[in-house]
Every structure is written in structure tokens, then in C-alpha cells.
CSV table of C-alpha atoms in Angstrom, one decimal:
chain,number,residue,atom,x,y,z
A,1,UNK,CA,8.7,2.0,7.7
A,2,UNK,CA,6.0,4.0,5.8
A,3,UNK,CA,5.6,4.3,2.0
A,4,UNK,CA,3.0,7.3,0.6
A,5,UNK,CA,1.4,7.8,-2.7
A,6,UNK,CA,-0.3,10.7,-4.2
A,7,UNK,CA,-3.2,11.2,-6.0
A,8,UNK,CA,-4.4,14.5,-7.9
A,9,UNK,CA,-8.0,15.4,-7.0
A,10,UNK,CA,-10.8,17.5,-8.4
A,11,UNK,CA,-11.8,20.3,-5.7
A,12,UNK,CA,-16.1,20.1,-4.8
A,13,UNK,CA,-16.4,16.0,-5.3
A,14,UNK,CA,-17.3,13.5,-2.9
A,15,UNK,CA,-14.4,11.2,-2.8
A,16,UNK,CA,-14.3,7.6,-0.9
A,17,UNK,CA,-11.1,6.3,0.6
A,18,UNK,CA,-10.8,2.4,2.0
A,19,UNK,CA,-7.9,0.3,3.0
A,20,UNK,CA,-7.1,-2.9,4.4
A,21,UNK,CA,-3.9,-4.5,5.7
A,22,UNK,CA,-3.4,-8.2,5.5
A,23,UNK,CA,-3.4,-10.1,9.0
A,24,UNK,CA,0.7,-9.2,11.2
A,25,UNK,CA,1.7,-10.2,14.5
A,26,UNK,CA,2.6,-7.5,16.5
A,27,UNK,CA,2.1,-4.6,14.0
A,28,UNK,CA,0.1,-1.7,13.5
A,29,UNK,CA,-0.7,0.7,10.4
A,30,UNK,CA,-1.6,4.1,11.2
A,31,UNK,CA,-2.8,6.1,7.7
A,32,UNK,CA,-2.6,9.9,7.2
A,33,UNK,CA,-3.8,12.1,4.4
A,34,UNK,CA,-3.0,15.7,3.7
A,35,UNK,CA,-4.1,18.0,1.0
A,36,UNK,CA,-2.0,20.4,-1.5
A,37,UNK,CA,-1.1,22.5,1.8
A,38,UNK,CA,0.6,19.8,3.9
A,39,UNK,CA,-1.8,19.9,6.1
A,40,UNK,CA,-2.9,16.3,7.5
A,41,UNK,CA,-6.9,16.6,6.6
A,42,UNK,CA,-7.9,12.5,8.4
A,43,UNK,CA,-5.5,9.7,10.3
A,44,UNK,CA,-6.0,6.7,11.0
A,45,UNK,CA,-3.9,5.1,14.0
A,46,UNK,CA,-3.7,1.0,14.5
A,47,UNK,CA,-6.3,0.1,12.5
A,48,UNK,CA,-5.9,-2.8,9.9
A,49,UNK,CA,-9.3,-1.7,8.1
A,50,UNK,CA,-10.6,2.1,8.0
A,51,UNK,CA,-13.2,4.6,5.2
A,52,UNK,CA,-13.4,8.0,4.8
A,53,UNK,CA,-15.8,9.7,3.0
A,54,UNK,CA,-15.2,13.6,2.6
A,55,UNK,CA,-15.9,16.0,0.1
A,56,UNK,CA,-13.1,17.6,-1.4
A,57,UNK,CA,-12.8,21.6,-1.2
A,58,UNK,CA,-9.5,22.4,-2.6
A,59,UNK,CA,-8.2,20.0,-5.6
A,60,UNK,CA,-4.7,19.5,-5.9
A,61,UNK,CA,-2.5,17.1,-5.0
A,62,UNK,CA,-3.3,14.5,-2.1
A,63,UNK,CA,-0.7,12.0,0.1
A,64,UNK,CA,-1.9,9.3,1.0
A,65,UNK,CA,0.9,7.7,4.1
A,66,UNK,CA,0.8,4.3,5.5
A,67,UNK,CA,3.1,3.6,8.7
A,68,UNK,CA,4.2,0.3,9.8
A,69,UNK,CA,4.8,0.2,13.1
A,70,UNK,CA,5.3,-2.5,15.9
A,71,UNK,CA,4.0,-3.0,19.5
A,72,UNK,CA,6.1,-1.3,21.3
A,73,UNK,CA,8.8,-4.2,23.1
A,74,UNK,CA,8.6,-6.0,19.6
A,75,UNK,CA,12.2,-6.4,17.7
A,76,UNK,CA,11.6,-6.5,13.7
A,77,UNK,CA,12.3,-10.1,12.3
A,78,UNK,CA,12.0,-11.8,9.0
A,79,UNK,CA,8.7,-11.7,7.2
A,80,UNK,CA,7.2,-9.4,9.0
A,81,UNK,CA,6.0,-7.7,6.2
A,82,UNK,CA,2.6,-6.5,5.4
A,83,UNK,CA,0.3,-5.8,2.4
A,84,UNK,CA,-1.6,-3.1,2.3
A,85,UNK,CA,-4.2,-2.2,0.0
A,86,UNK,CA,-6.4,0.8,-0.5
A,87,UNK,CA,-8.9,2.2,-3.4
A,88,UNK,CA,-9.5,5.6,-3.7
A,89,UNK,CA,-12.8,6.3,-5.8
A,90,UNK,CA,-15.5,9.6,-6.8
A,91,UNK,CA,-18.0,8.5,-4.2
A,92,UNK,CA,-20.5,11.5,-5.5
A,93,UNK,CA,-23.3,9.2,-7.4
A,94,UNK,CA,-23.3,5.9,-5.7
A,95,UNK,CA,-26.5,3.2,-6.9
A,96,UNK,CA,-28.3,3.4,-3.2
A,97,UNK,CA,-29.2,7.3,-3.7
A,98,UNK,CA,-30.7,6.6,-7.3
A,99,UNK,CA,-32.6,3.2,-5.7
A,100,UNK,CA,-33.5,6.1,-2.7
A,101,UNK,CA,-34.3,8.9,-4.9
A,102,UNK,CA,-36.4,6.7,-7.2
A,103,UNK,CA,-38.3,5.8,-4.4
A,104,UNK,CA,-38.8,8.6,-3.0
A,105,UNK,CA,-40.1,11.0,-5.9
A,106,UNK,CA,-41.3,7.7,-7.7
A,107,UNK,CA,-39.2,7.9,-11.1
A,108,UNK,CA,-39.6,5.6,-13.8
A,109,UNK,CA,-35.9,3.9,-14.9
A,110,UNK,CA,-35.4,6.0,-17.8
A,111,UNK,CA,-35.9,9.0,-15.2
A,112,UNK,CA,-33.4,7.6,-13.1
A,113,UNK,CA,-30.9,6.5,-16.3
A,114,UNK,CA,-31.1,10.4,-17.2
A,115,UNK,CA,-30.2,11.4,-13.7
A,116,UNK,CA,-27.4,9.2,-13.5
A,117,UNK,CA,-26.1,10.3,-17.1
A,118,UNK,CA,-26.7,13.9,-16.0
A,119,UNK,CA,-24.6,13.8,-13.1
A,120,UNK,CA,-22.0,11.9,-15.2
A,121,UNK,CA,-21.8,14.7,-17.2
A,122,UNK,CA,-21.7,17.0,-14.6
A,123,UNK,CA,-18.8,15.5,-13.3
A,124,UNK,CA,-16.7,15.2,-16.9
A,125,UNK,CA,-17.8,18.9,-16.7
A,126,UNK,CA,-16.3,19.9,-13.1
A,127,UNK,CA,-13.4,17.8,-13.9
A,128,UNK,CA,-12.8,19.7,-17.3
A,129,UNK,CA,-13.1,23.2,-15.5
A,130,UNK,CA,-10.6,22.1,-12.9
A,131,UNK,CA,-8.2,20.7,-15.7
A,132,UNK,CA,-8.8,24.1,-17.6
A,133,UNK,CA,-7.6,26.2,-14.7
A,134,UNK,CA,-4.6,23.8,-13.9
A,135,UNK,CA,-3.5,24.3,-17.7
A,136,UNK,CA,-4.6,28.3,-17.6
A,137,UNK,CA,-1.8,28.3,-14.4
A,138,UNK,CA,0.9,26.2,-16.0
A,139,UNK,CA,0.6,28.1,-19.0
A,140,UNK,CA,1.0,31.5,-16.5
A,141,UNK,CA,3.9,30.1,-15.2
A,142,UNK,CA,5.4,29.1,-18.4
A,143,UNK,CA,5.2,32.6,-19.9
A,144,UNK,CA,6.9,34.0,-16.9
A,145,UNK,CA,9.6,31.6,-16.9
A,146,UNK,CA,10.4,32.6,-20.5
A,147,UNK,CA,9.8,36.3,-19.5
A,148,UNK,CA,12.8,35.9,-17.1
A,149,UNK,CA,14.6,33.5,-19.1
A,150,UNK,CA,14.5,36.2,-22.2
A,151,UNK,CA,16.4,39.0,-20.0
A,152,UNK,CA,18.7,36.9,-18.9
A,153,UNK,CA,19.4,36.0,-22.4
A,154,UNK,CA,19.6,39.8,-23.4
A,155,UNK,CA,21.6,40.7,-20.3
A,156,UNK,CA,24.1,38.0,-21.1
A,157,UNK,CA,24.3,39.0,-24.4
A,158,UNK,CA,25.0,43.3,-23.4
A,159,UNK,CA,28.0,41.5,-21.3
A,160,UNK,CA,29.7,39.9,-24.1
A,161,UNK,CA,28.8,42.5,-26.6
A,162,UNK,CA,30.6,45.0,-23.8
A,163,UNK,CA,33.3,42.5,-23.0
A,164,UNK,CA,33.9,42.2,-27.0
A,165,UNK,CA,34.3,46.4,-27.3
A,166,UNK,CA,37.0,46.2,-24.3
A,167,UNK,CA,38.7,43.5,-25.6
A,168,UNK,CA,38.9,44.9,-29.1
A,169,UNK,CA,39.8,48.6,-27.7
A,170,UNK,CA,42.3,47.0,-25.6
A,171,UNK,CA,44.0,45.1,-28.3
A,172,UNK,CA,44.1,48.4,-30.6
A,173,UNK,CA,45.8,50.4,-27.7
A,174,UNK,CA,48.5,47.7,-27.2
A,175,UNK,CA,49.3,47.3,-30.9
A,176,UNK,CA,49.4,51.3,-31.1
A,177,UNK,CA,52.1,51.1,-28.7
């Protein structure tokens, strides 16, 4: 069996993706994950435990797919059921390249704490841009939808409005009869 979830990302972030599976006799998890486009972007085949680390180009929506599958000459049986868990997390700022950068250009920790907040806030910032242009195209195709939505409203209305004048001329003739 398989099972997928999807997750909505931010375009240009680092994101970091683990998983695990708990101990199955016999079995195998293969993992694939496409982007927005349907197109499979990392796989995983018969591994229990696997990371990626990518940076993300285009945002939109992500699947995440886990496969169950058994060696092959295996039947299925009772309880052969596995867990599976997996994180998905912005790996852009991680605490070993502030230790590293501090180090290296020899900052003091309030330096460091304002180069950690600053890239906080340049991610609520990236993130809020993205949102903005998500809402900016919703709202797009809103207005359209109401655009066609309207004509079809006034088209409706010309037929009954016509339909109404025939009827009522009709009516007149037959009574004039």
C-alpha cells in the first residue's frame, strides 16, 4: 500500500526532510517526492531511514509518498503493518553555521543573536512575499470566475426576458383568434 501527504512550501528556502520506518520482516519503503508540476524531484527505494536536504526553487504544493512493499515471494499476513514517521523542517539557519560563522569572523554572542534574528526575519519576510503572491493569484482568479459567472447571469437573464416576449406574443395571437 502507499499513503502520501502534502505539504505547501515557500520557493528559495533550504528545506530538510527525514524519515524512519519502524523495524518489518520482509518489507521495504521506498519514498518519492514531487513538486507543484508532478514531477518526482528525490526517491528513496528500500530504505527504512533516509534525509534530504535541497533548496527549494519553485514553492507550491509538495507530495510526500511512502510505499509498502514486500520481498518479492512474500504473501501479506496479519500485522505486518508498519509505522512510518517523517519531519519535514526550514533547514536554512541551523545552530552549527552560527557556532561556524562565529568562529570564523570571531563574533561576540550578541553578534551572532542579531544574525540569527536577522535571518528570522528574513524568512517571516520571504514567506510573507510568497503568501502575497499566492493571495494576489487567488484573488486573479476570483475576479475572473465572477467575470464569467456575471455573463452567464446576463445571458440567462436575455433568454428568459426573450422567452417571456414570445410567450406573451404568443398568448395574444391565440386569444385574438
Amino acid at each position: 500500500g502507499h499513503r502520501c501527504f502534502t505539504e505547501e512550501l515557500v520557493g528559495k528556502q533550504e528545506f530538510e526532510f527525514n524519515y524512519g520506518a519502524a523495524p518489518g520482516y520482509a518489507q521495504f519503503v521506498d519514498v518519492k517526492v514531487s513538486d507543484p508540476h508532478n514531477t518526482i524531484v528525490w526517491t528513496s527505494v528500500g530504505k527504512d531511514r533516509a534525509q534530504w536536504k535541497t533548496r527549494i526553487e519553485v514553492g507550491g504544493e509538495y507530495a510526500f509518498c511512502f510505499y509498502s512493499r514486500l520481498v518479492p515471494g512474500t504473501s501479506y499476513q496479519d500485522g505486518m503493518k508498519r509505522a512510518v514517521y517523517f519531519e519535514l523542517s526550514n533547514s536554512g539557519n541551523s545552530a552549527d553555521d552560527y557556532v561556524k560563522l562565529a568562529s570564523q569572523k570571531q563574533l561576540k554572542p550578541l553578534e551572532v543573536n542579531l544574525r540569527i534574528m536577522e535571518d528570522a526575519v528574513r524568512a517571516v519576510h520571504t514567506e510573507y512575499v510568497y503568501l502575497k503572491e499566492r493571495e494576489s493569484a487567488m484573488r486573479d482568479t476570483s475576479e475572473h470566475m465572477f467575470n464569467r459567472a456575471m455573463w452567464l447571469a446576463f445571458l440567462v437573464m436575455f433568454i428568459i426576458v426573450g422567452f417571456s416576449l414570445w410567450q406573451i406574443r404568443h398568448v395574444k395571437s391565440h386569444f385574438k383568434k
